[in-house]
């Protein structure tokens, strides 16, 4: 083979080699990106699980019951399953894994019945609770239960009150599945009020006081959201 022929053949092979190298680099880069993405998902998953309830903010006299003993509540305390909270003359905001904020009005009492990724269950024994979802990622169901009703949601904003053997629900965002103790159920939409008593489910009109309460609670939740982001 002459030098001229060899030079011509090398020139023909160079584009082929460059093309193979280019595709190899592209494939390698794609593989690295896939591995980075899978690593991100793997590392991110644990932080999205529903694992804690933290006392975010307290005003006034609030107590918690851990190990069958009532003690004064303190901000930053982590609550566990079966723990109870009573607000007495104060109020409290609970932060559930930075995904749900639960605000309890004065003279309220709740019990944490379940804290799992699949289900969060809060038992309202008396008083009023206001729930605000800020992140539904990883949360399948959230329940607020009272002695005669249960509200089940996945991402919304609503208030539940239990007093005088009657449960009252006000929904301000999204929809809430509201069920009485006889398993009669209704889907309650935005800015709608329902109650459950011995006569069953009943739709009611929002009063001026209800609307004032909605605005007040929205402001409280907004302030707590700002604090949580900081």
Coordinates of N, CA, C and O in Angstrom, one line a residue, residues 54-130:
X54 N -44.8 18.3 65.1 CA -44.0 19.2 65.9 C -44.9 20.3 66.4 O -45.7 20.8 65.7
X55 N -44.7 20.7 67.7 CA -45.4 21.9 68.2 C -44.8 23.1 67.6 O -43.6 23.4 67.9
X56 N -45.5 23.8 66.7 CA -44.9 24.9 66.0 C -45.0 26.2 66.7 O -44.1 27.0 66.8
X57 N -46.2 26.5 67.3 CA -46.4 27.7 68.0 C -47.4 27.6 69.1 O -48.4 26.9 68.9
X58 N -47.2 28.3 70.2 CA -48.1 28.2 71.3 C -48.4 29.6 71.8 O -47.5 30.5 71.9
X59 N -49.7 29.8 72.1 CA -50.1 31.1 72.8 C -50.9 30.7 74.0 O -51.9 30.0 73.9
X60 N -50.6 31.2 75.2 CA -51.3 30.9 76.4 C -51.1 29.6 77.0 O -50.1 28.9 76.8
X61 N -52.1 29.1 77.8 CA -52.0 27.9 78.5 C -52.4 26.7 77.7 O -53.5 26.5 77.3
X62 N -51.4 25.8 77.3 CA -51.6 24.6 76.5 C -50.8 23.5 77.2 O -49.7 23.6 77.6
X63 N -51.5 22.3 77.3 CA -50.8 21.1 77.9 C -50.8 20.0 76.9 O -51.7 19.9 76.0
X64 N -49.8 19.1 77.1 CA -49.8 17.8 76.3 C -49.7 16.7 77.3 O -49.2 16.8 78.4
X65 N -50.2 15.5 76.8 CA -50.3 14.3 77.6 C -49.4 13.3 77.0 O -49.7 12.8 75.9
X66 N -48.2 13.0 77.6 CA -47.3 12.0 77.1 C -47.1 11.0 78.3 O -46.8 11.5 79.4
X67 N -47.2 9.7 78.0 CA -47.1 8.7 79.1 C -48.1 9.0 80.3 O -47.7 8.9 81.4
X68 N -49.3 9.3 79.9 CA -50.4 9.5 80.9 C -50.2 10.6 81.9 O -50.7 10.6 83.0
X69 N -49.4 11.6 81.5 CA -49.1 12.7 82.4 C -49.3 14.0 81.7 O -48.7 14.2 80.6
X70 N -50.1 14.9 82.2 CA -50.3 16.2 81.6 C -49.2 17.2 82.0 O -49.0 17.4 83.2
X71 N -48.5 17.8 81.0 CA -47.5 18.8 81.3 C -47.7 20.0 80.4 O -48.4 19.9 79.4
X72 N -47.0 21.1 80.7 CA -47.1 22.3 79.9 C -46.4 22.0 78.6 O -45.3 21.5 78.5
X73 N -47.1 22.4 77.5 CA -46.5 22.2 76.1 C -45.4 23.3 75.9 O -45.5 24.4 76.4
X74 N -44.4 22.9 75.1 CA -43.4 23.8 74.7 C -43.1 23.7 73.2 O -43.3 22.6 72.6
X75 N -42.8 24.8 72.6 CA -42.6 24.9 71.1 C -41.3 24.0 70.8 O -40.4 24.0 71.5
X76 N -41.4 23.3 69.7 CA -40.3 22.4 69.2 C -40.4 21.0 69.7 O -39.7 20.1 69.3
X77 N -41.4 20.7 70.6 CA -41.5 19.3 71.1 C -42.1 18.4 70.0 O -43.1 18.8 69.3
X78 N -41.6 17.2 69.9 CA -42.1 16.3 68.9 C -43.1 15.4 69.5 O -42.8 14.8 70.6
X79 N -44.3 15.3 68.9 CA -45.3 14.5 69.5 C -45.4 13.1 68.8 O -44.9 13.0 67.6
X80 N -45.9 12.1 69.5 CA -46.0 10.8 68.9 C -47.4 10.2 69.0 O -48.3 10.9 69.5
X81 N -47.6 9.1 68.4 CA -48.9 8.4 68.4 C -49.4 8.2 69.8 O -48.6 7.9 70.7
X82 N -50.7 8.5 70.0 CA -51.4 8.4 71.3 C -51.2 9.7 72.2 O -51.9 9.8 73.2
X83 N -50.3 10.6 71.8 CA -50.1 11.8 72.6 C -51.4 12.7 72.5 O -52.1 12.7 71.4
X84 N -51.7 13.4 73.5 CA -52.9 14.3 73.5 C -52.5 15.7 73.7 O -51.5 16.0 74.4
X85 N -53.3 16.6 73.2 CA -53.1 18.1 73.4 C -54.4 18.7 73.8 O -55.4 18.4 73.2
X86 N -54.3 19.6 74.9 CA -55.5 20.4 75.2 C -55.1 21.8 75.4 O -54.1 22.1 76.0
X87 N -55.9 22.7 74.8 CA -55.5 24.1 74.7 C -55.9 24.9 75.9 O -55.3 26.0 76.1
X88 N -56.8 24.5 76.7 CA -57.3 25.3 77.8 C -57.7 26.7 77.4 O -58.5 26.9 76.5
X89 N -57.0 27.7 77.9 CA -57.3 29.1 77.5 C -56.4 29.6 76.4 O -56.5 30.7 75.9
X90 N -55.5 28.7 75.9 CA -54.6 29.1 74.9 C -54.9 28.5 73.5 O -56.0 28.0 73.3
X91 N -54.0 28.6 72.6 CA -54.1 28.0 71.3 C -52.7 27.4 70.8 O -51.7 27.8 71.4
X92 N -52.8 26.5 69.8 CA -51.5 25.9 69.4 C -51.6 25.6 67.9 O -52.7 25.3 67.4
X93 N -50.4 25.6 67.3 CA -50.3 25.1 65.9 C -49.4 24.0 65.8 O -48.2 24.0 66.3
X94 N -49.8 22.9 65.2 CA -49.0 21.7 65.0 C -48.5 21.6 63.5 O -49.3 21.9 62.6
X95 N -47.2 21.3 63.4 CA -46.6 21.2 62.0 C -46.4 19.7 61.8 O -45.6 19.0 62.4
X96 N -47.1 19.1 60.8 CA -47.0 17.7 60.5 C -46.1 17.6 59.2 O -46.6 17.8 58.1
X97 N -44.9 17.3 59.4 CA -43.9 17.1 58.4 C -43.8 18.2 57.3 O -43.6 17.9 56.2
X98 N -44.1 19.4 57.7 CA -44.1 20.6 56.8 C -45.1 20.4 55.7 O -44.9 21.0 54.6
X99 N -46.0 19.5 55.8 CA -47.0 19.3 54.8 C -48.4 19.7 55.2 O -49.3 20.1 54.4
X100 N -48.7 19.7 56.5 CA -50.0 20.0 57.1 C -49.8 20.9 58.3 O -49.0 20.6 59.2
X101 N -50.6 21.9 58.4 CA -50.6 22.7 59.7 C -52.0 22.6 60.3 O -53.0 22.8 59.7
X102 N -52.0 22.2 61.6 CA -53.2 22.0 62.3 C -53.2 23.0 63.5 O -52.4 23.0 64.4
X103 N -54.2 23.9 63.4 CA -54.4 25.0 64.4 C -55.6 24.6 65.3 O -56.7 24.3 64.9
X104 N -55.3 24.6 66.7 CA -56.3 24.3 67.6 C -56.7 25.6 68.4 O -55.9 26.3 69.0
X105 N -58.0 25.8 68.4 CA -58.5 27.0 69.1 C -58.6 26.7 70.6 O -58.4 25.6 71.1
X106 N -58.8 27.8 71.5 CA -58.9 27.5 72.9 C -60.0 26.5 73.3 O -61.0 26.4 72.5
X107 N -59.8 25.9 74.4 CA -60.8 24.9 74.9 C -61.0 23.7 73.9 O -62.1 23.3 73.7
X108 N -59.9 23.3 73.3 CA -59.9 22.1 72.4 C -59.1 21.0 72.9 O -58.1 21.2 73.7
X109 N -59.4 19.8 72.5 CA -58.5 18.6 72.8 C -58.5 17.7 71.7 O -59.5 17.3 71.1
X110 N -57.3 17.3 71.3 CA -57.1 16.3 70.2 C -56.2 15.2 70.7 O -55.4 15.3 71.6
X111 N -56.3 14.1 70.0 CA -55.4 12.9 70.2 C -54.8 12.5 68.9 O -55.5 12.4 67.9
X112 N -53.5 12.2 68.8 CA -52.9 11.7 67.6 C -53.1 10.2 67.6 O -52.5 9.5 68.4
X113 N -53.9 9.7 66.6 CA -54.2 8.3 66.5 C -53.3 7.6 65.5 O -53.1 6.4 65.7
X114 N -52.8 8.3 64.5 CA -52.0 7.6 63.5 C -51.1 8.6 62.8 O -51.6 9.7 62.5
X115 N -49.8 8.3 62.6 CA -48.9 9.2 61.9 C -48.1 8.3 60.9 O -47.0 7.8 61.2
X116 N -48.7 8.0 59.8 CA -48.0 7.2 58.8 C -48.0 7.9 57.4 O -48.8 8.8 57.2
X117 N -47.2 7.5 56.5 CA -47.2 8.0 55.2 C -48.5 7.8 54.5 O -49.1 8.6 53.8
X118 N -49.1 6.6 54.8 CA -50.4 6.2 54.1 C -51.6 6.9 54.8 O -52.6 7.2 54.1
X119 N -51.5 7.3 56.1 CA -52.6 7.8 56.7 C -52.2 8.6 58.0 O -51.4 8.2 58.8
X120 N -52.9 9.8 58.1 CA -52.7 10.6 59.3 C -54.1 10.7 59.9 O -55.0 11.2 59.2
X121 N -54.2 10.3 61.2 CA -55.5 10.4 61.8 C -55.4 11.2 63.1 O -54.7 10.9 64.0
X122 N -56.3 12.2 63.2 CA -56.3 13.1 64.4 C -57.7 13.0 65.0 O -58.7 13.2 64.3
X123 N -57.8 12.7 66.3 CA -59.1 12.6 66.9 C -59.4 13.9 67.7 O -58.7 14.3 68.6
X124 N -60.5 14.6 67.3 CA -60.9 15.8 68.0 C -62.0 15.5 69.0 O -63.1 15.2 68.6
X125 N -61.6 15.5 70.3 CA -62.5 15.1 71.3 C -63.4 16.3 71.7 O -64.6 16.1 72.1
X126 N -62.9 17.5 71.6 CA -63.8 18.7 71.8 C -63.1 19.9 71.2 O -61.9 19.9 70.9
X127 N -63.9 21.0 71.0 CA -63.4 22.2 70.5 C -63.3 22.3 69.0 O -64.1 21.6 68.3
X128 N -62.4 23.2 68.5 CA -62.3 23.4 67.1 C -60.9 23.3 66.6 O -59.9 23.7 67.2
X129 N -60.7 22.7 65.4 CA -59.4 22.5 64.7 C -59.5 23.1 63.3 O -60.5 22.9 62.6
X130 N -58.4 23.7 62.9 CA -58.4 24.3 61.5 C -57.2 23.6 60.8 O -56.0 23.7 61.3

